[in-house]
mmCIF file of C-alpha atoms in Angstrom:
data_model
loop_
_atom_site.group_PDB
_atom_site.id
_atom_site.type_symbol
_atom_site.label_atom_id
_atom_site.label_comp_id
_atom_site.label_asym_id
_atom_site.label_seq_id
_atom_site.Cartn_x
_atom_site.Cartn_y
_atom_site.Cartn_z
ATOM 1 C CA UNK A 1 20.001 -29.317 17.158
ATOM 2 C CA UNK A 2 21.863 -32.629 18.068
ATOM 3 C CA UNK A 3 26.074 -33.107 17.345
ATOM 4 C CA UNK A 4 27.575 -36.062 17.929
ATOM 5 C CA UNK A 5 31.567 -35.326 17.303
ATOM 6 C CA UNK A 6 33.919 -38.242 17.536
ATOM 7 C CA UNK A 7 37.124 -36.157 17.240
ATOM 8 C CA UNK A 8 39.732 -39.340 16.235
ATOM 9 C CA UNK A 9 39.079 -40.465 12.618
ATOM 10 C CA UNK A 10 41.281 -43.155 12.958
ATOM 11 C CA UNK A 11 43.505 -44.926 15.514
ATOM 12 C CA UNK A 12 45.975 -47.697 15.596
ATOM 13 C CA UNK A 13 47.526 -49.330 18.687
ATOM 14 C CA UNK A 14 49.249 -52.510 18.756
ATOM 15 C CA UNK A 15 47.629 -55.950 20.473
ATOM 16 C CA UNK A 16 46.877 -56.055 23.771
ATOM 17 C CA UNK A 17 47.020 -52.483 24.416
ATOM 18 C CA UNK A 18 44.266 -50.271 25.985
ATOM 19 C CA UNK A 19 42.388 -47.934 23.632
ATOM 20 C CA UNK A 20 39.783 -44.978 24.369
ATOM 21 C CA UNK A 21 37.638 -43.634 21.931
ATOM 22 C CA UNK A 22 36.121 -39.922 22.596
ATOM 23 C CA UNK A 23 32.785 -39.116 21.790
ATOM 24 C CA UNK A 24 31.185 -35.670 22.528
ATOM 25 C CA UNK A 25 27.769 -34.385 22.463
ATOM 26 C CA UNK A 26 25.351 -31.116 22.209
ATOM 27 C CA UNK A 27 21.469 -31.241 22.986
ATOM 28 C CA UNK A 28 19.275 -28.899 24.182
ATOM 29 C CA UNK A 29 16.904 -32.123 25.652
ATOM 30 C CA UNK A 30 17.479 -33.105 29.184
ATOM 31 C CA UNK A 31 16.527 -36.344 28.816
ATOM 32 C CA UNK A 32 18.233 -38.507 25.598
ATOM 33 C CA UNK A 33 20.358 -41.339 25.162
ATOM 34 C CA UNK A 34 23.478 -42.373 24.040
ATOM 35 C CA UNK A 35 24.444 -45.609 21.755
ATOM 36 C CA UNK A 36 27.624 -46.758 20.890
ATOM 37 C CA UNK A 37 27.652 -48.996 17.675
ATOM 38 C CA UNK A 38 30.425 -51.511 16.022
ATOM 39 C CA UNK A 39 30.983 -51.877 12.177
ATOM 40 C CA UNK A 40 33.431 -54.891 11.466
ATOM 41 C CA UNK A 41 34.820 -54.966 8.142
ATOM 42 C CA UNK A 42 32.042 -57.243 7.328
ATOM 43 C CA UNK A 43 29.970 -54.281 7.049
ATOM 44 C CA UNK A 44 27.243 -54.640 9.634
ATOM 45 C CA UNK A 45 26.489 -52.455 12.186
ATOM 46 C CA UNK A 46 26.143 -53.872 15.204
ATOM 47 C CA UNK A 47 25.174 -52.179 19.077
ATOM 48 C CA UNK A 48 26.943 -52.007 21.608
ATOM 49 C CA UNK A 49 25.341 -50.205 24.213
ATOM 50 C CA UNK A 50 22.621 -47.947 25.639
ATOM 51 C CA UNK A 51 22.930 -44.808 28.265
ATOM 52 C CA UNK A 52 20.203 -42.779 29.543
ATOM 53 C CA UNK A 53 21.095 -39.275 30.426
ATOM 54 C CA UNK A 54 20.079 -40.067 33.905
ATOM 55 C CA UNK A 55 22.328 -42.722 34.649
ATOM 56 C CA UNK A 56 25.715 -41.933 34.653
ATOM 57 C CA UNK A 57 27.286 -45.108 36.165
ATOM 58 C CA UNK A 58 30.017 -46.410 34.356
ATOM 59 C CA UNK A 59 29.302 -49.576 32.449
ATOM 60 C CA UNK A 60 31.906 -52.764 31.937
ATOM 61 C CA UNK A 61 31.158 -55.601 29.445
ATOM 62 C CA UNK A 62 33.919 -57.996 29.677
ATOM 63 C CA UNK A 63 37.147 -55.936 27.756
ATOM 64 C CA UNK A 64 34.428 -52.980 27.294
ATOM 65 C CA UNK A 65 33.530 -50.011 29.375
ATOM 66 C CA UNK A 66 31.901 -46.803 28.618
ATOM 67 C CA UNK A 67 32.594 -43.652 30.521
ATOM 68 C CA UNK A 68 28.958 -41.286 29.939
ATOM 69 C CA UNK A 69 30.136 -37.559 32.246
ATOM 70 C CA UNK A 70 27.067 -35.195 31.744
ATOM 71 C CA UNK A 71 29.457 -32.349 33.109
ATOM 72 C CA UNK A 72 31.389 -32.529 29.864
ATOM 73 C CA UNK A 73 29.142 -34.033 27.603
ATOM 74 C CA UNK A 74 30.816 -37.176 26.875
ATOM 75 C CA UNK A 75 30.470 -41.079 26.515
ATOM 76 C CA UNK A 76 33.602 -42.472 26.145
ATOM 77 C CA UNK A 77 34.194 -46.210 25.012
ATOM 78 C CA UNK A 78 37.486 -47.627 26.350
ATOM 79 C CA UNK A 79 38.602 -51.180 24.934
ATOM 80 C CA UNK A 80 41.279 -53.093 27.565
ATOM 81 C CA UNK A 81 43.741 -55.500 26.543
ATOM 82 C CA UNK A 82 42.448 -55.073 22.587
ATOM 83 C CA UNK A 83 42.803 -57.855 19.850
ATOM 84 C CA UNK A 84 42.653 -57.613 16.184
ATOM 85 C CA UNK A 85 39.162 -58.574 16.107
ATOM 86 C CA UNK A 86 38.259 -55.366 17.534
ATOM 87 C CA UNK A 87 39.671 -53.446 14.340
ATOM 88 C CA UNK A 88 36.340 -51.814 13.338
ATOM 89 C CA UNK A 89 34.704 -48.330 12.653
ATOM 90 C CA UNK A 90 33.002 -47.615 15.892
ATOM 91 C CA UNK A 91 29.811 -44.921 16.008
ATOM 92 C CA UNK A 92 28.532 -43.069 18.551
ATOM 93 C CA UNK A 93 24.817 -41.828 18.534
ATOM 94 C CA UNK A 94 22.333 -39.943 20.163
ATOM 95 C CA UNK A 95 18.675 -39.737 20.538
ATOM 96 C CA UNK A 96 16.883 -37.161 21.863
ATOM 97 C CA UNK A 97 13.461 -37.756 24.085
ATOM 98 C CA UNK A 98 11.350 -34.804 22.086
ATOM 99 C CA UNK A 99 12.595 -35.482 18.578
ATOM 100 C CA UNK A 100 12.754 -38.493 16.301
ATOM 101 C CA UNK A 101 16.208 -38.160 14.527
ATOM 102 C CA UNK A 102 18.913 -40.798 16.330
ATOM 103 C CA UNK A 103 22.354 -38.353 15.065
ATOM 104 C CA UNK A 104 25.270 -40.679 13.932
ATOM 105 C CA UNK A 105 28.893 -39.046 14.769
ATOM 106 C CA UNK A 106 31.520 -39.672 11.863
ATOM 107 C CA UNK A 107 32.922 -42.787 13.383
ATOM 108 C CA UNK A 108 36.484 -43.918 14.714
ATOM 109 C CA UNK A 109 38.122 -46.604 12.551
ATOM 110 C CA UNK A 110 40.111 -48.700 15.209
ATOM 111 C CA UNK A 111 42.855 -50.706 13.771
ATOM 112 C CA UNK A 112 44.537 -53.226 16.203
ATOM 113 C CA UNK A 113 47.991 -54.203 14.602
ATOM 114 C CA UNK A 114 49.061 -57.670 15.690
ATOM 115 C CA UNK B 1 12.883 -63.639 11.488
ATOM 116 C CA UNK B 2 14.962 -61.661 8.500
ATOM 117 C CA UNK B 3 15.025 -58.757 10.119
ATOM 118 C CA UNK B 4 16.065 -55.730 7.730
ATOM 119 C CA UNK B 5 16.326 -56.436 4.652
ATOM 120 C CA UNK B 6 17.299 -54.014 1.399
ATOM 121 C CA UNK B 7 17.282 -54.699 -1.988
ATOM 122 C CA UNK B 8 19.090 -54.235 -4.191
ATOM 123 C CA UNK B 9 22.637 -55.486 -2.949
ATOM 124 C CA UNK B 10 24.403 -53.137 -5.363
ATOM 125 C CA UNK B 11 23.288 -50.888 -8.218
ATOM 126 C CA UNK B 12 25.477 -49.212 -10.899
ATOM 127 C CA UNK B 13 23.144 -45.952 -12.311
ATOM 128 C CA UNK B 14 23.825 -43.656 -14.677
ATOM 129 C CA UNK B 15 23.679 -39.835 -14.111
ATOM 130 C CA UNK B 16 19.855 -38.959 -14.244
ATOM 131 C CA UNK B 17 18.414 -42.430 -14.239
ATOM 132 C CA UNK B 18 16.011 -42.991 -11.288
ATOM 133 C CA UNK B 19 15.809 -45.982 -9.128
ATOM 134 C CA UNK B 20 14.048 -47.025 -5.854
ATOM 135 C CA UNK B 21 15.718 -48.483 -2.687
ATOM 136 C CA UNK B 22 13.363 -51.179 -0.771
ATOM 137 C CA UNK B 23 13.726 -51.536 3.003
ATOM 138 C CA UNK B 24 11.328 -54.452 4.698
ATOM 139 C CA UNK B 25 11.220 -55.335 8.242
ATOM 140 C CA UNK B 26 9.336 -58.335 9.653
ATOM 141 C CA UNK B 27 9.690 -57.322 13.277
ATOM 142 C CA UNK B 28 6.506 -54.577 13.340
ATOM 143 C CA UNK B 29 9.018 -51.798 14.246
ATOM 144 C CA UNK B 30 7.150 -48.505 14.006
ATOM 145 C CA UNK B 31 10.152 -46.511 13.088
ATOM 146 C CA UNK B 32 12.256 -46.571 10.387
ATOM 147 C CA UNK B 33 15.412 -44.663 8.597
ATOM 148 C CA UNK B 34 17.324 -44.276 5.935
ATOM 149 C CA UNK B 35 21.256 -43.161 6.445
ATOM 150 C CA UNK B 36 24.042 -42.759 3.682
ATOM 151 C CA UNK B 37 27.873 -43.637 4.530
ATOM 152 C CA UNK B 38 30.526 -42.115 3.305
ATOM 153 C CA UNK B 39 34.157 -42.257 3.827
ATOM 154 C CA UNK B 40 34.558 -39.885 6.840
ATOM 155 C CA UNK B 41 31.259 -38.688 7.031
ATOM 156 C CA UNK B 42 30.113 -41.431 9.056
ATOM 157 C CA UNK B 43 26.354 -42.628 8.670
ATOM 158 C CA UNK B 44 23.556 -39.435 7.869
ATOM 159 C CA UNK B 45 20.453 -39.404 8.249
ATOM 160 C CA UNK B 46 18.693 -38.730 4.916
ATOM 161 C CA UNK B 47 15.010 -39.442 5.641
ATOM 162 C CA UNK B 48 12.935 -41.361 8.522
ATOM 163 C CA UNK B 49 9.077 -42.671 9.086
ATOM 164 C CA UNK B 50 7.589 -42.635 12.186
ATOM 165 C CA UNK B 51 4.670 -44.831 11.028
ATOM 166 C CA UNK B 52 2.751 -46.200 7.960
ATOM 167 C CA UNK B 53 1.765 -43.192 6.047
ATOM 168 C CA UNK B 54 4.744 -40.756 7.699
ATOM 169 C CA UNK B 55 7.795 -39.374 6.365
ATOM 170 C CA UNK B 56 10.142 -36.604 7.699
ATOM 171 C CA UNK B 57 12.737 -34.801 6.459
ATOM 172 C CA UNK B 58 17.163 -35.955 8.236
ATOM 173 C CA UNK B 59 19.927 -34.159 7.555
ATOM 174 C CA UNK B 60 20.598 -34.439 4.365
ATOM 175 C CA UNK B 61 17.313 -35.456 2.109
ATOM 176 C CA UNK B 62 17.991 -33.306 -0.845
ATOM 177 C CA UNK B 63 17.859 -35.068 -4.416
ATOM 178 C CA UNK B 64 16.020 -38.063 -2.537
ATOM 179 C CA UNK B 65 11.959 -38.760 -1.741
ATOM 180 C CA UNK B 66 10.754 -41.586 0.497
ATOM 181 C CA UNK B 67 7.237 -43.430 0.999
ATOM 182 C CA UNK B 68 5.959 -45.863 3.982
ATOM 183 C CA UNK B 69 2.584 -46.961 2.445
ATOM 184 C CA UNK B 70 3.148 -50.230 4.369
ATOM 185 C CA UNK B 71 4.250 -50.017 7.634
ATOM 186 C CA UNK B 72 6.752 -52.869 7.236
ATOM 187 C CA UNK B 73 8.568 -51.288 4.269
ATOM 188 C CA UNK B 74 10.317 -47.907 3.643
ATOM 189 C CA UNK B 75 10.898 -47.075 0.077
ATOM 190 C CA UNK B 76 13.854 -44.721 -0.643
ATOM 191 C CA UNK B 77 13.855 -43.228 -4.308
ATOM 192 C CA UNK B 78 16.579 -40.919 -6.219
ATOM 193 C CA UNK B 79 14.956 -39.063 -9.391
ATOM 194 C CA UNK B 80 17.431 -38.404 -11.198
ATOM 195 C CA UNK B 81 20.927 -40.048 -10.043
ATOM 196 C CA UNK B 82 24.169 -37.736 -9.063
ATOM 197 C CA UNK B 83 27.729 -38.998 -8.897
ATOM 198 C CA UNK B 84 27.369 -37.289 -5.280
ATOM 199 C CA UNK B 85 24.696 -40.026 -4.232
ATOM 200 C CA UNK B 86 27.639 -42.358 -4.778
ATOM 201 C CA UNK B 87 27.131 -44.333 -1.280
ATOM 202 C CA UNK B 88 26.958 -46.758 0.958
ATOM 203 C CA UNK B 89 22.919 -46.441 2.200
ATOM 204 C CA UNK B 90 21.808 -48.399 5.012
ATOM 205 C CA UNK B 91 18.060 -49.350 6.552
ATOM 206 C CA UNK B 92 16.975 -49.258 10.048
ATOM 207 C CA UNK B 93 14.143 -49.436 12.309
ATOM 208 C CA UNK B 94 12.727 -49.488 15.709
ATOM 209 C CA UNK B 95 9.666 -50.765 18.162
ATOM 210 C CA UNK B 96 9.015 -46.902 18.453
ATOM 211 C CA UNK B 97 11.173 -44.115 19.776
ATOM 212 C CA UNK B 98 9.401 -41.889 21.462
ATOM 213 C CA UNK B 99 11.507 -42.346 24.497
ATOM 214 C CA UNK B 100 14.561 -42.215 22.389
ATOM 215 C CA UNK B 101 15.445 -45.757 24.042
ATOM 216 C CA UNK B 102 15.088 -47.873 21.435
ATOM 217 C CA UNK B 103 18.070 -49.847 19.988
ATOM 218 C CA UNK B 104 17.857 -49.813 15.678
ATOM 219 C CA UNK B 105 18.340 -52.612 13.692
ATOM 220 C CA UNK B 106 20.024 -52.036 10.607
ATOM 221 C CA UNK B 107 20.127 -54.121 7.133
ATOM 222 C CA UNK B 108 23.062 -55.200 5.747
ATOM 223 C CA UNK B 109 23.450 -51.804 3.669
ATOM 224 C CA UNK B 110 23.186 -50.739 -0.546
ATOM 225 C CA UNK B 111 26.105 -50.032 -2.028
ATOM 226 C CA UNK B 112 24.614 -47.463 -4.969
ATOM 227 C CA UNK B 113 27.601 -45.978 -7.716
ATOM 228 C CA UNK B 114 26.408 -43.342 -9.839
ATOM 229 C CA UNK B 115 28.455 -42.714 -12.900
#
C-alpha cells in the first residue's frame, strides 16, 4: 500500500532564511504522482504542485522548488529567502496510477518568525 | 462557480446522535473524497466515490457510511457520534483520476465536536 511520511512535524526558521521540507514515499506502482499542498492558517488547502514519476526534473516557482529523486523516494519542497506568509501546514500526497486513494502524509507546520 | 462546498460549517453532537455531512460540487468532477484532520495526523482518507452510484472504503471508514446518489454530491453520515470523530473533515473532488494526475479541489472543511 501507499506511505507518504513527512518526517518534520514542525519547523521554525527565522525570515528570510531557506527552508526544506522532506517528504518520503513507498508504492509498489511505477507510474504515480506526487502533490505538494499549502494550508494557511485560514484553513484552506491549497496546491502547489504536480510530479509524475517519470519526470524527475527539478521544478522552480519563483521562491519555490521541489526536488522529486526516484532513487530515494523523495519530493522535497525547498522555500528560499522565506517570509511570514509562508507559515503554513504543508502536505505532501501521492496518487497511484492503478488505485483510486490520493494518501495525505501528516503535514509539516512551517512557522517563519519575523 | 462555488466549487466545493460542505455544509454544515460547524456541528456540536452529542455521543450517539447521528448526523449527515453534505459535500456538492458544481464542476462535474467524477471523483470525490472525504478526509478527517487531526492534530498530527494530517488529512485521512475516510471514504471516496469514483462516480454517481460508487463508494469505496479509505483508511480509516469505521463508525462512518457514505452515499453518491447524485454525482455532484457526496453525503458523509456518522450513526451514532464518538468523541473520537471529534474533527476537522474536509471535501474534495476531481475531473477523474484514473491517471492519478488530477489536482483535488477541496471545500473549505467541517469542523464536527462530539461531546
Amino acid at each position: 500500500a501507499q506511505k507518504v511520511t513527512q518526517a518534520q512535524t514542525e519547523i521554525s526558521v527565522v525570515e528570510k532564511e531557506d527552508v526544506t521540507l522532506d517528504c518520503v514515499y513507498e508504492t509498489r506502482d511505477t507510474t504515480y504522482y506526487l502533490f505538494w499542498y499549502k494550508q494557511p492558517p485560514s484553513g484552506e488547502l491549497v496546491f502547489l504542485i504536480r510530479r509524475n514519476s517519470f519526470d524527475e526534473q527539478n521544478e522552480i516557482s519563483g521562491r519555490y522548488s521541489w526536488n522529486f529523486q526516484k532513487s530515494t523516494s523523495s519530493f522535497n519542497f525547498t522555500i528560499t529567502a522565506s517570509q511570514v506568509v509562508d507559515s503554513a501546514v504543508y502536505f505532501c500526497a501521492l496518487s497511484e496510477v492503478r488505485d483510486d486513494k490520493i494518501i495525505f502524509g501528516k503535514g509539516t507546520r512551517l512557522h517563519i518568525l519575523p | 462557480n462555488a466549487g466545493v462546498t460542505q455544509t454544515p460549517k460547524f456541528r456540536v453532537l452529542k455521543t450517539g446522535q447521528s448526523m449527515t455531512l453534505l459535500c456538492a460540487q458544481d464542476m462535474n468532477h467524477e471523483y470525490m473524497y472525504w478526509y478527517r484532520q487531526d492534530p498530527g495526523m494530517g488529512l485521512r482518507l475516510i471514504h471516496y466515490s469514483v462516480g454517481e452510484g460508487t463508494t469505496a472504503k479509505g483508511e480509516v471508514p469505521d463508525g462512518y457510511n457514505v452515499s453518491r446518489l447524485k454525482k455532484q454530491n457526496f453525503l458523509l453520515g456518522l450513526e451514532s457520534a464518538a468523541p473520537s470523530q471529534t474533527s476537522v473533515y474536509f471535501c474534495a473532488s476531481t475531473i477523474n483520476s484514473f491517471s492519478g494526475a488530477n489536482v483535488l479541489t477541496f471545500g473549505a472543511g467541517s469542523r464536527l465536536t462530539v461531546l
